[in-house]
């Protein structure tokens, strides 16, 4: 870490801490997971960037959606995402979560991930190389610093729409809403 | 004691891949296990009906992420059978070398998963590093690290670049030089031996009944290997052995994997020595207008997990009428895993699953 | 392969048509009544590895074609007899209207997930199967998705393209 940034550290310690200790949720959502083991092991060594995989979503703050998302996985992703504590950052990894990628006409994969959960950044490619992961992460640092990685705030703000989209696709969800929805939300805001 | 229902996966450290098992347990003993696949179902075989024969190659390699090459091979062989395309002799050798490299890489990935799962982190780091060296070879040969799309009907896309043979030899020597380290730290390690022997034990009769192939069958003593019993590519051109073990448990399976890796490396050296010169690609007709006569074909090859097959039906059109892949993880993950987990310990669930080498996208397709 | 098996099959099942497509692929076309006994017969004859059960939707003819692919395991742990390279492709046709067939799980135990898959993706009902519950899919589809009349591109347009993007409505 840069010593010259000590002033920054003192100003916003929480933000700097978030930035340099990204705990990635260990969830193999799609085929992009094949590039994660090289990234976190000796050769590419993601710990240089402060990324380390953690066992449970309750300890994580970085969620990498690695690859295409089928309907069954979407349900698991939403549950995992809602369990993570704030602030949390989501990165879509690979082309498929962006717009469906090569599965644009598949009946069982969703096409636009950002219509169901908020996404802070994308890493394009199939597969993205390990270098691309690191570039993505350093971009995420910039976003965090500028308060632009605010997916978790957007999720709270537009929870009505997100939950609506989720239920439109998956049917009635069998867990209670994370935030108050509908009229209750407006009352709280007022 | 109270009966518990446990969900093992899809978000679980002991789970490699997006797969889930529902366990009914009493104390820490599993009474019943139900495999719950489908998290990666994309409907490949349906999508392939909408794409031309050649357009399907980028799709098929995504069926198995860990070693896409054997899927390409199975599909290409089926298309060759249907269309009656001959493959030049040099291409057969190139294919074999390429597939064996893929097998080494895939086994190293499996070794990473297994060592990582059991807490042998050092070995896991080595295995992943060595796999990366193999991926570097692929990158030079095909341009892709993970997905290569190298095998086409009629041969391979391009010949070995200049000096590539030496690179293969150097890389494999540097990996092979670490085998004693692997043996000392992992395969002969007393802790590992105690942890893995007796886990997920299956006898040969039962394995045959349940449709096992690959290491699961070879760990029970049968020398069944598609490369040997129904040779394709250049596997009948050189001498090699099928490594077997007789106990049928997780320890035997991982030893079969180890021996297979070494055998593959030897095979690559032999193939490199006797590789003929010549063309590597019989160019098929214009892919946009290529129509394959009506018929059906089933082709199979030995992937690093077992028998991989492709059943392709053509309607005389420029697109396949129906494609169905036979994947080795299918019987391993959906039946054998369920049977082996009955009366197992909860702590052994991940151990059993990874020793069976189950790759989830292969099941779901 | 041994020509013997072909003759034996022809003798035991006079209604089954046997052709050898290539030297390693044998295709047996049988009517649906004799499939079960044929499978049991070839299992005893050495083809004890059921590799794949597949289904082809011949929509123009109004039929489903069930395909059983078998190959032999080695008889001996060491020796290869040469039969192992043969794939036996056994085909039968069933009506597409109300597709139902007998399960083969009592002959080949590993047929269970294959039949479950076909039940889900083609809507073929297998009588006697103990666990015909969904395997892969999350949503219910009007037409089972692998049938030819299920148009996945139209389905994607109707379902996924109708999910609206998140609007930033800051009042």
mmCIF file of N, CA and C in Angstrom, chain C residues 30-153:
data_model
loop_
_atom_site.group_PDB
_atom_site.id
_atom_site.type_symbol
_atom_site.label_atom_id
_atom_site.label_comp_id
_atom_site.label_asym_id
_atom_site.label_seq_id
_atom_site.Cartn_x
_atom_site.Cartn_y
_atom_site.Cartn_z
ATOM 1 N N UNK C 30 -36.495 -51.855 -33.759
ATOM 2 C CA UNK C 30 -37.465 -52.838 -33.277
ATOM 3 C C UNK C 30 -38.785 -52.160 -32.982
ATOM 4 N N UNK C 31 -39.858 -52.942 -32.967
ATOM 5 C CA UNK C 31 -41.126 -52.351 -32.533
ATOM 6 C C UNK C 31 -41.144 -52.306 -31.013
ATOM 7 N N UNK C 32 -42.030 -51.455 -30.485
ATOM 8 C CA UNK C 32 -41.854 -51.127 -29.075
ATOM 9 C C UNK C 32 -42.203 -52.279 -28.147
ATOM 10 N N UNK C 33 -42.942 -53.293 -28.642
ATOM 11 C CA UNK C 33 -43.266 -54.413 -27.761
ATOM 12 C C UNK C 33 -42.021 -55.247 -27.458
ATOM 13 N N UNK C 34 -41.117 -55.336 -28.418
ATOM 14 C CA UNK C 34 -40.004 -56.268 -28.222
ATOM 15 C C UNK C 34 -38.759 -55.604 -27.647
ATOM 16 N N UNK C 35 -38.836 -54.297 -27.366
ATOM 17 C CA UNK C 35 -37.623 -53.610 -26.919
ATOM 18 C C UNK C 35 -37.111 -54.156 -25.591
ATOM 19 N N UNK C 36 -38.039 -54.356 -24.655
ATOM 20 C CA UNK C 36 -37.594 -54.787 -23.330
ATOM 21 C C UNK C 36 -36.921 -56.146 -23.393
ATOM 22 N N UNK C 37 -37.532 -57.074 -24.135
ATOM 23 C CA UNK C 37 -36.920 -58.396 -24.211
ATOM 24 C C UNK C 37 -35.613 -58.342 -24.997
ATOM 25 N N UNK C 38 -35.568 -57.462 -26.013
ATOM 26 C CA UNK C 38 -34.320 -57.297 -26.764
ATOM 27 C C UNK C 38 -33.204 -56.798 -25.855
ATOM 28 N N UNK C 39 -33.541 -55.782 -25.031
ATOM 29 C CA UNK C 39 -32.526 -55.218 -24.138
ATOM 30 C C UNK C 39 -32.013 -56.285 -23.171
ATOM 31 N N UNK C 40 -32.953 -57.056 -22.614
ATOM 32 C CA UNK C 40 -32.538 -58.105 -21.684
ATOM 33 C C UNK C 40 -31.672 -59.128 -22.402
ATOM 34 N N UNK C 41 -32.026 -59.404 -23.666
ATOM 35 C CA UNK C 41 -31.280 -60.399 -24.445
ATOM 36 C C UNK C 41 -29.858 -59.927 -24.729
ATOM 37 N N UNK C 42 -29.731 -58.671 -25.216
ATOM 38 C CA UNK C 42 -28.383 -58.207 -25.545
ATOM 39 C C UNK C 42 -27.551 -57.994 -24.291
ATOM 40 N N UNK C 43 -28.221 -57.727 -23.175
ATOM 41 C CA UNK C 43 -27.453 -57.599 -21.938
ATOM 42 C C UNK C 43 -26.800 -58.932 -21.593
ATOM 43 N N UNK C 44 -27.573 -60.018 -21.761
ATOM 44 C CA UNK C 44 -27.002 -61.341 -21.517
ATOM 45 C C UNK C 44 -25.945 -61.688 -22.554
ATOM 46 N N UNK C 45 -26.125 -61.137 -23.769
ATOM 47 C CA UNK C 45 -25.167 -61.447 -24.835
ATOM 48 C C UNK C 45 -23.866 -60.658 -24.701
ATOM 49 N N UNK C 46 -23.740 -59.857 -23.657
ATOM 50 C CA UNK C 46 -22.466 -59.187 -23.420
ATOM 51 C C UNK C 46 -22.542 -57.679 -23.460
ATOM 52 N N UNK C 47 -23.617 -57.110 -24.013
ATOM 53 C CA UNK C 47 -23.709 -55.649 -24.069
ATOM 54 C C UNK C 47 -24.273 -55.152 -22.747
ATOM 55 N N UNK C 48 -23.437 -55.138 -21.726
ATOM 56 C CA UNK C 48 -23.954 -54.862 -20.384
ATOM 57 C C UNK C 48 -23.721 -53.423 -19.954
ATOM 58 N N UNK C 49 -23.272 -52.572 -20.859
ATOM 59 C CA UNK C 49 -23.068 -51.171 -20.498
ATOM 60 C C UNK C 49 -24.045 -50.316 -21.281
ATOM 61 N N UNK C 50 -25.046 -49.792 -20.594
ATOM 62 C CA UNK C 50 -25.980 -48.882 -21.252
ATOM 63 C C UNK C 50 -25.329 -47.503 -21.248
ATOM 64 N N UNK C 51 -24.916 -47.055 -22.430
ATOM 65 C CA UNK C 51 -24.172 -45.801 -22.483
ATOM 66 C C UNK C 51 -25.098 -44.611 -22.437
ATOM 67 N N UNK C 52 -26.193 -44.698 -23.154
ATOM 68 C CA UNK C 52 -27.004 -43.497 -23.328
ATOM 69 C C UNK C 52 -28.431 -43.895 -23.691
ATOM 70 N N UNK C 53 -29.384 -43.155 -23.162
ATOM 71 C CA UNK C 53 -30.745 -43.246 -23.696
ATOM 72 C C UNK C 53 -31.066 -41.879 -24.254
ATOM 73 N N UNK C 54 -31.458 -41.850 -25.492
ATOM 74 C CA UNK C 54 -31.755 -40.562 -26.101
ATOM 75 C C UNK C 54 -33.130 -40.614 -26.741
ATOM 76 N N UNK C 55 -33.570 -39.482 -27.194
ATOM 77 C CA UNK C 55 -34.889 -39.391 -27.810
ATOM 78 C C UNK C 55 -34.794 -38.406 -28.960
ATOM 79 N N UNK C 56 -35.388 -38.752 -30.086
ATOM 80 C CA UNK C 56 -35.401 -37.854 -31.233
ATOM 81 C C UNK C 56 -36.847 -37.557 -31.573
ATOM 82 N N UNK C 57 -37.140 -36.288 -31.779
ATOM 83 C CA UNK C 57 -38.507 -35.876 -32.061
ATOM 84 C C UNK C 57 -38.689 -35.774 -33.575
ATOM 85 N N UNK C 58 -39.322 -36.801 -34.170
ATOM 86 C CA UNK C 58 -39.617 -36.728 -35.606
ATOM 87 C C UNK C 58 -41.013 -36.137 -35.739
ATOM 88 N N UNK C 59 -41.067 -34.832 -35.790
ATOM 89 C CA UNK C 59 -42.364 -34.157 -35.674
ATOM 90 C C UNK C 59 -43.198 -34.354 -36.924
ATOM 91 N N UNK C 60 -42.546 -34.446 -38.094
ATOM 92 C CA UNK C 60 -43.313 -34.593 -39.326
ATOM 93 C C UNK C 60 -44.019 -35.942 -39.389
ATOM 94 N N UNK C 61 -43.391 -36.946 -38.770
ATOM 95 C CA UNK C 61 -44.003 -38.271 -38.789
ATOM 96 C C UNK C 61 -44.867 -38.505 -37.554
ATOM 97 N N UNK C 62 -44.887 -37.536 -36.644
ATOM 98 C CA UNK C 62 -45.712 -37.658 -35.452
ATOM 99 C C UNK C 62 -45.228 -38.730 -34.491
ATOM 100 N N UNK C 63 -43.924 -38.894 -34.432
ATOM 101 C CA UNK C 63 -43.409 -39.964 -33.577
ATOM 102 C C UNK C 63 -42.183 -39.504 -32.805
ATOM 103 N N UNK C 64 -41.992 -40.129 -31.632
ATOM 104 C CA UNK C 64 -40.734 -39.988 -30.918
ATOM 105 C C UNK C 64 -39.912 -41.240 -31.167
ATOM 106 N N UNK C 65 -38.623 -41.060 -31.326
ATOM 107 C CA UNK C 65 -37.766 -42.225 -31.473
ATOM 108 C C UNK C 65 -36.906 -42.345 -30.231
ATOM 109 N N UNK C 66 -37.059 -43.452 -29.511
ATOM 110 C CA UNK C 66 -36.206 -43.690 -28.347
ATOM 111 C C UNK C 66 -34.974 -44.455 -28.800
ATOM 112 N N UNK C 67 -33.831 -44.017 -28.345
ATOM 113 C CA UNK C 67 -32.569 -44.610 -28.785
ATOM 114 C C UNK C 67 -31.811 -45.114 -27.560
ATOM 115 N N UNK C 68 -31.504 -46.396 -27.574
ATOM 116 C CA UNK C 68 -30.686 -46.971 -26.499
ATOM 117 C C UNK C 68 -29.338 -47.339 -27.104
ATOM 118 N N UNK C 69 -28.279 -46.800 -26.534
ATOM 119 C CA UNK C 69 -26.954 -47.126 -27.053
ATOM 120 C C UNK C 69 -26.227 -47.986 -26.026
ATOM 121 N N UNK C 70 -25.772 -49.139 -26.482
ATOM 122 C CA UNK C 70 -25.118 -50.079 -25.578
ATOM 123 C C UNK C 70 -23.749 -50.432 -26.108
ATOM 124 N N UNK C 71 -22.867 -50.762 -25.174
ATOM 125 C CA UNK C 71 -21.570 -51.288 -25.583
ATOM 126 C C UNK C 71 -21.131 -52.254 -24.504
ATOM 127 N N UNK C 72 -20.260 -53.197 -24.836
ATOM 128 C CA UNK C 72 -19.869 -54.179 -23.827
ATOM 129 C C UNK C 72 -18.741 -53.679 -22.927
ATOM 130 N N UNK C 73 -18.820 -54.054 -21.667
ATOM 131 C CA UNK C 73 -17.647 -53.919 -20.811
ATOM 132 C C UNK C 73 -16.712 -55.077 -21.125
ATOM 133 N N UNK C 74 -15.496 -55.000 -20.590
ATOM 134 C CA UNK C 74 -14.585 -56.112 -20.813
ATOM 135 C C UNK C 74 -15.037 -57.309 -19.985
ATOM 136 N N UNK C 75 -14.913 -58.493 -20.587
ATOM 137 C CA UNK C 75 -15.280 -59.714 -19.848
ATOM 138 C C UNK C 75 -14.225 -59.999 -18.785
ATOM 139 N N UNK C 76 -12.998 -59.705 -19.191
ATOM 140 C CA UNK C 76 -11.862 -60.032 -18.345
ATOM 141 C C UNK C 76 -11.218 -58.711 -17.937
ATOM 142 N N UNK C 77 -10.592 -58.684 -16.758
ATOM 143 C CA UNK C 77 -10.003 -57.425 -16.325
ATOM 144 C C UNK C 77 -8.822 -57.007 -17.187
ATOM 145 N N UNK C 78 -8.144 -57.964 -17.796
ATOM 146 C CA UNK C 78 -6.909 -57.654 -18.511
ATOM 147 C C UNK C 78 -7.097 -57.660 -20.027
ATOM 148 N N UNK C 79 -7.724 -58.723 -20.538
ATOM 149 C CA UNK C 79 -7.722 -58.979 -21.976
ATOM 150 C C UNK C 79 -8.827 -58.230 -22.697
ATOM 151 N N UNK C 80 -8.485 -57.685 -23.854
ATOM 152 C CA UNK C 80 -9.483 -57.050 -24.696
ATOM 153 C C UNK C 80 -9.913 -58.063 -25.743
ATOM 154 N N UNK C 81 -11.229 -58.287 -25.855
ATOM 155 C CA UNK C 81 -11.678 -59.310 -26.790
ATOM 156 C C UNK C 81 -11.902 -58.747 -28.192
ATOM 157 N N UNK C 82 -12.010 -57.429 -28.321
ATOM 158 C CA UNK C 82 -12.272 -56.846 -29.636
ATOM 159 C C UNK C 82 -13.731 -56.507 -29.843
ATOM 160 N N UNK C 83 -14.610 -57.044 -28.991
ATOM 161 C CA UNK C 83 -16.032 -56.708 -29.091
ATOM 162 C C UNK C 83 -16.327 -55.338 -28.521
ATOM 163 N N UNK C 84 -15.413 -54.848 -27.688
ATOM 164 C CA UNK C 84 -15.724 -53.641 -26.921
ATOM 165 C C UNK C 84 -15.899 -52.423 -27.797
ATOM 166 N N UNK C 85 -15.386 -52.487 -29.020
ATOM 167 C CA UNK C 85 -15.472 -51.284 -29.836
ATOM 168 C C UNK C 85 -16.829 -51.141 -30.512
ATOM 169 N N UNK C 86 -17.704 -52.114 -30.301
ATOM 170 C CA UNK C 86 -18.985 -52.075 -31.007
ATOM 171 C C UNK C 86 -20.017 -51.278 -30.216
ATOM 172 N N UNK C 87 -20.705 -50.379 -30.902
ATOM 173 C CA UNK C 87 -21.831 -49.681 -30.303
ATOM 174 C C UNK C 87 -23.098 -50.272 -30.890
ATOM 175 N N UNK C 88 -23.979 -50.714 -30.017
ATOM 176 C CA UNK C 88 -25.252 -51.239 -30.475
ATOM 177 C C UNK C 88 -26.288 -50.141 -30.278
ATOM 178 N N UNK C 89 -26.857 -49.669 -31.373
ATOM 179 C CA UNK C 89 -27.843 -48.594 -31.289
ATOM 180 C C UNK C 89 -29.210 -49.211 -31.510
ATOM 181 N N UNK C 90 -29.996 -49.210 -30.463
ATOM 182 C CA UNK C 90 -31.302 -49.866 -30.507
ATOM 183 C C UNK C 90 -32.370 -48.783 -30.553
ATOM 184 N N UNK C 91 -33.208 -48.838 -31.593
ATOM 185 C CA UNK C 91 -34.159 -47.749 -31.774
ATOM 186 C C UNK C 91 -35.579 -48.285 -31.818
ATOM 187 N N UNK C 92 -36.472 -47.479 -31.291
ATOM 188 C CA UNK C 92 -37.881 -47.820 -31.406
ATOM 189 C C UNK C 92 -38.678 -46.534 -31.485
ATOM 190 N N UNK C 93 -39.882 -46.646 -32.034
ATOM 191 C CA UNK C 93 -40.692 -45.438 -32.194
ATOM 192 C C UNK C 93 -41.949 -45.539 -31.345
ATOM 193 N N UNK C 94 -42.332 -44.407 -30.745
ATOM 194 C CA UNK C 94 -43.583 -44.363 -30.001
ATOM 195 C C UNK C 94 -44.389 -43.181 -30.516
ATOM 196 N N UNK C 95 -45.698 -43.238 -30.274
ATOM 197 C CA UNK C 95 -46.568 -42.180 -30.784
ATOM 198 C C UNK C 95 -46.258 -40.873 -30.073
ATOM 199 N N UNK C 96 -46.400 -39.761 -30.805
ATOM 200 C CA UNK C 96 -46.050 -38.478 -30.234
ATOM 201 C C UNK C 96 -47.201 -37.882 -29.437
ATOM 202 N N UNK C 97 -48.410 -38.342 -29.738
ATOM 203 C CA UNK C 97 -49.595 -37.738 -29.132
ATOM 204 C C UNK C 97 -49.591 -37.839 -27.624
ATOM 205 N N UNK C 98 -49.518 -39.044 -27.121
ATOM 206 C CA UNK C 98 -49.525 -39.235 -25.678
ATOM 207 C C UNK C 98 -48.359 -40.151 -25.337
ATOM 208 N N UNK C 99 -47.142 -39.629 -25.364
ATOM 209 C CA UNK C 99 -45.973 -40.504 -25.341
ATOM 210 C C UNK C 99 -45.790 -41.210 -24.006
ATOM 211 N N UNK C 100 -45.748 -42.521 -24.071
ATOM 212 C CA UNK C 100 -45.512 -43.310 -22.866
ATOM 213 C C UNK C 100 -44.760 -44.558 -23.258
ATOM 214 N N UNK C 101 -43.906 -45.010 -22.379
ATOM 215 C CA UNK C 101 -43.136 -46.214 -22.646
ATOM 216 C C UNK C 101 -42.828 -46.881 -21.331
ATOM 217 N N UNK C 102 -42.362 -48.151 -21.427
ATOM 218 C CA UNK C 102 -41.980 -48.876 -20.216
ATOM 219 C C UNK C 102 -40.607 -48.401 -19.764
ATOM 220 N N UNK C 103 -40.412 -48.395 -18.461
ATOM 221 C CA UNK C 103 -39.086 -48.076 -17.959
ATOM 222 C C UNK C 103 -38.162 -49.284 -18.148
ATOM 223 N N UNK C 104 -36.865 -49.011 -18.274
ATOM 224 C CA UNK C 104 -35.924 -50.124 -18.355
ATOM 225 C C UNK C 104 -35.037 -50.160 -17.123
ATOM 226 N N UNK C 105 -35.444 -49.460 -16.069
ATOM 227 C CA UNK C 105 -34.586 -49.378 -14.888
ATOM 228 C C UNK C 105 -34.387 -50.729 -14.217
ATOM 229 N N UNK C 106 -35.326 -51.672 -14.436
ATOM 230 C CA UNK C 106 -35.121 -52.980 -13.801
ATOM 231 C C UNK C 106 -34.082 -53.807 -14.560
ATOM 232 N N UNK C 107 -33.798 -53.434 -15.814
ATOM 233 C CA UNK C 107 -32.741 -54.146 -16.558
ATOM 234 C C UNK C 107 -31.406 -53.428 -16.369
ATOM 235 N N UNK C 108 -31.430 -52.113 -16.596
ATOM 236 C CA UNK C 108 -30.216 -51.314 -16.426
ATOM 237 C C UNK C 108 -30.489 -50.269 -15.351
ATOM 238 N N UNK C 109 -29.797 -50.395 -14.230
ATOM 239 C CA UNK C 109 -30.072 -49.488 -13.122
ATOM 240 C C UNK C 109 -29.705 -48.048 -13.463
ATOM 241 N N UNK C 110 -28.677 -47.886 -14.338
ATOM 242 C CA UNK C 110 -28.238 -46.525 -14.627
ATOM 243 C C UNK C 110 -29.144 -45.818 -15.628
ATOM 244 N N UNK C 111 -30.235 -46.435 -16.033
ATOM 245 C CA UNK C 111 -31.175 -45.768 -16.929
ATOM 246 C C UNK C 111 -31.986 -44.704 -16.202
ATOM 247 N N UNK C 112 -31.937 -44.730 -14.858
ATOM 248 C CA UNK C 112 -32.853 -43.891 -14.083
ATOM 249 C C UNK C 112 -32.757 -42.402 -14.411
ATOM 250 N N UNK C 113 -31.576 -41.772 -14.309
ATOM 251 C CA UNK C 113 -31.550 -40.335 -14.609
ATOM 252 C C UNK C 113 -31.806 -40.023 -16.083
ATOM 253 N N UNK C 114 -31.411 -40.927 -16.989
ATOM 254 C CA UNK C 114 -31.671 -40.672 -18.406
ATOM 255 C C UNK C 114 -33.168 -40.584 -18.657
ATOM 256 N N UNK C 115 -33.920 -41.494 -18.049
ATOM 257 C CA UNK C 115 -35.365 -41.472 -18.262
ATOM 258 C C UNK C 115 -35.997 -40.257 -17.605
ATOM 259 N N UNK C 116 -35.432 -39.887 -16.462
ATOM 260 C CA UNK C 116 -35.928 -38.672 -15.810
ATOM 261 C C UNK C 116 -35.725 -37.471 -16.710
ATOM 262 N N UNK C 117 -34.548 -37.438 -17.351
ATOM 263 C CA UNK C 117 -34.244 -36.305 -18.230
ATOM 264 C C UNK C 117 -35.196 -36.266 -19.409
ATOM 265 N N UNK C 118 -35.427 -37.432 -20.034
ATOM 266 C CA UNK C 118 -36.312 -37.453 -21.193
ATOM 267 C C UNK C 118 -37.735 -37.102 -20.793
ATOM 268 N N UNK C 119 -38.119 -37.534 -19.599
ATOM 269 C CA UNK C 119 -39.450 -37.180 -19.112
ATOM 270 C C UNK C 119 -39.593 -35.668 -18.995
ATOM 271 N N UNK C 120 -38.518 -35.045 -18.537
ATOM 272 C CA UNK C 120 -38.605 -33.608 -18.324
ATOM 273 C C UNK C 120 -38.481 -32.826 -19.631
ATOM 274 N N UNK C 121 -37.538 -33.216 -20.476
ATOM 275 C CA UNK C 121 -37.248 -32.400 -21.653
ATOM 276 C C UNK C 121 -38.113 -32.761 -22.853
ATOM 277 N N UNK C 122 -38.646 -33.990 -22.900
ATOM 278 C CA UNK C 122 -39.493 -34.383 -24.028
ATOM 279 C C UNK C 122 -40.925 -34.687 -23.611
ATOM 280 N N UNK C 123 -41.133 -34.842 -22.317
ATOM 281 C CA UNK C 123 -42.473 -35.171 -21.865
ATOM 282 C C UNK C 123 -42.859 -36.615 -22.117
ATOM 283 N N UNK C 124 -41.878 -37.508 -22.227
ATOM 284 C CA UNK C 124 -42.187 -38.930 -22.392
ATOM 285 C C UNK C 124 -42.400 -39.536 -21.016
ATOM 286 N N UNK C 125 -43.526 -40.225 -20.849
ATOM 287 C CA UNK C 125 -43.791 -40.829 -19.551
ATOM 288 C C UNK C 125 -43.255 -42.254 -19.528
ATOM 289 N N UNK C 126 -42.519 -42.597 -18.487
ATOM 290 C CA UNK C 126 -41.987 -43.954 -18.374
ATOM 291 C C UNK C 126 -42.729 -44.677 -17.269
ATOM 292 N N UNK C 127 -43.531 -45.670 -17.657
ATOM 293 C CA UNK C 127 -44.325 -46.387 -16.664
ATOM 294 C C UNK C 127 -43.425 -47.259 -15.807
ATOM 295 N N UNK C 128 -43.654 -47.218 -14.517
ATOM 296 C CA UNK C 128 -42.877 -48.054 -13.612
ATOM 297 C C UNK C 128 -41.635 -47.379 -13.081
ATOM 298 N N UNK C 129 -41.351 -46.178 -13.556
ATOM 299 C CA UNK C 129 -40.195 -45.444 -13.042
ATOM 300 C C UNK C 129 -40.546 -44.880 -11.671
ATOM 301 N N UNK C 130 -39.635 -45.054 -10.695
ATOM 302 C CA UNK C 130 -40.003 -44.719 -9.312
ATOM 303 C C UNK C 130 -39.876 -43.245 -8.991
ATOM 304 N N UNK C 131 -39.146 -42.489 -9.807
ATOM 305 C CA UNK C 131 -38.821 -41.124 -9.394
ATOM 306 C C UNK C 131 -38.882 -40.181 -10.596
ATOM 307 N N UNK C 132 -40.059 -40.031 -11.182
ATOM 308 C CA UNK C 132 -40.146 -39.151 -12.358
ATOM 309 C C UNK C 132 -40.376 -37.711 -11.917
ATOM 310 N N UNK C 133 -39.436 -37.165 -11.184
ATOM 311 C CA UNK C 133 -39.564 -35.786 -10.708
ATOM 312 C C UNK C 133 -38.619 -34.912 -11.519
ATOM 313 N N UNK C 134 -38.856 -33.588 -11.531
ATOM 314 C CA UNK C 134 -38.002 -32.717 -12.339
ATOM 315 C C UNK C 134 -36.526 -32.866 -11.998
ATOM 316 N N UNK C 135 -35.698 -32.726 -13.028
ATOM 317 C CA UNK C 135 -34.265 -32.913 -12.834
ATOM 318 C C UNK C 135 -33.529 -31.587 -12.993
ATOM 319 N N UNK C 136 -33.741 -30.918 -14.125
ATOM 320 C CA UNK C 136 -32.951 -29.739 -14.444
ATOM 321 C C UNK C 136 -33.715 -28.435 -14.299
ATOM 322 N N UNK C 137 -34.969 -28.438 -14.690
ATOM 323 C CA UNK C 137 -35.635 -27.166 -14.977
ATOM 324 C C UNK C 137 -36.248 -26.551 -13.739
ATOM 325 N N UNK C 138 -36.355 -25.234 -13.780
ATOM 326 C CA UNK C 138 -36.883 -24.477 -12.661
ATOM 327 C C UNK C 138 -38.321 -24.042 -12.967
ATOM 328 N N UNK C 139 -38.528 -23.561 -14.168
ATOM 329 C CA UNK C 139 -39.856 -23.118 -14.570
ATOM 330 C C UNK C 139 -40.622 -24.263 -15.195
ATOM 331 N N UNK C 140 -41.932 -24.129 -15.216
ATOM 332 C CA UNK C 140 -42.746 -25.078 -15.967
ATOM 333 C C UNK C 140 -42.935 -24.516 -17.367
ATOM 334 N N UNK C 141 -42.789 -25.351 -18.369
ATOM 335 C CA UNK C 141 -42.964 -24.909 -19.747
ATOM 336 C C UNK C 141 -44.232 -25.547 -20.309
ATOM 337 N N UNK C 142 -44.929 -24.801 -21.166
ATOM 338 C CA UNK C 142 -46.160 -25.343 -21.751
ATOM 339 C C UNK C 142 -45.847 -26.577 -22.584
ATOM 340 N N UNK C 143 -44.820 -26.432 -23.422
ATOM 341 C CA UNK C 143 -44.363 -27.552 -24.238
ATOM 342 C C UNK C 143 -42.994 -27.933 -23.674
ATOM 343 N N UNK C 144 -42.741 -29.224 -23.461
ATOM 344 C CA UNK C 144 -41.390 -29.590 -22.999
ATOM 345 C C UNK C 144 -40.333 -29.035 -23.954
ATOM 346 N N UNK C 145 -39.290 -28.401 -23.432
ATOM 347 C CA UNK C 145 -38.431 -27.549 -24.262
ATOM 348 C C UNK C 145 -37.651 -28.248 -25.364
ATOM 349 N N UNK C 146 -37.441 -29.544 -25.284
ATOM 350 C CA UNK C 146 -36.633 -30.168 -26.328
ATOM 351 C C UNK C 146 -37.472 -30.646 -27.507
ATOM 352 N N UNK C 147 -38.784 -30.534 -27.418
ATOM 353 C CA UNK C 147 -39.603 -30.891 -28.569
ATOM 354 C C UNK C 147 -39.388 -29.885 -29.683
ATOM 355 N N UNK C 148 -39.602 -30.352 -30.905
ATOM 356 C CA UNK C 148 -39.301 -29.494 -32.054
ATOM 357 C C UNK C 148 -40.247 -28.309 -32.153
ATOM 358 N N UNK C 149 -41.461 -28.432 -31.622
ATOM 359 C CA UNK C 149 -42.394 -27.315 -31.757
ATOM 360 C C UNK C 149 -42.190 -26.270 -30.673
ATOM 361 N N UNK C 150 -41.242 -26.484 -29.790
ATOM 362 C CA UNK C 150 -40.886 -25.444 -28.818
ATOM 363 C C UNK C 150 -39.829 -24.548 -29.453
ATOM 364 N N UNK C 151 -40.198 -23.298 -29.702
ATOM 365 C CA UNK C 151 -39.262 -22.377 -30.355
ATOM 366 C C UNK C 151 -38.560 -21.558 -29.281
ATOM 367 N N UNK C 152 -37.304 -21.887 -29.021
ATOM 368 C CA UNK C 152 -36.633 -21.224 -27.898
ATOM 369 C C UNK C 152 -36.415 -19.739 -28.172
ATOM 370 N N UNK C 153 -36.228 -19.375 -29.454
ATOM 371 C CA UNK C 153 -36.016 -17.945 -29.728
ATOM 372 C C UNK C 153 -37.265 -17.128 -29.464
#
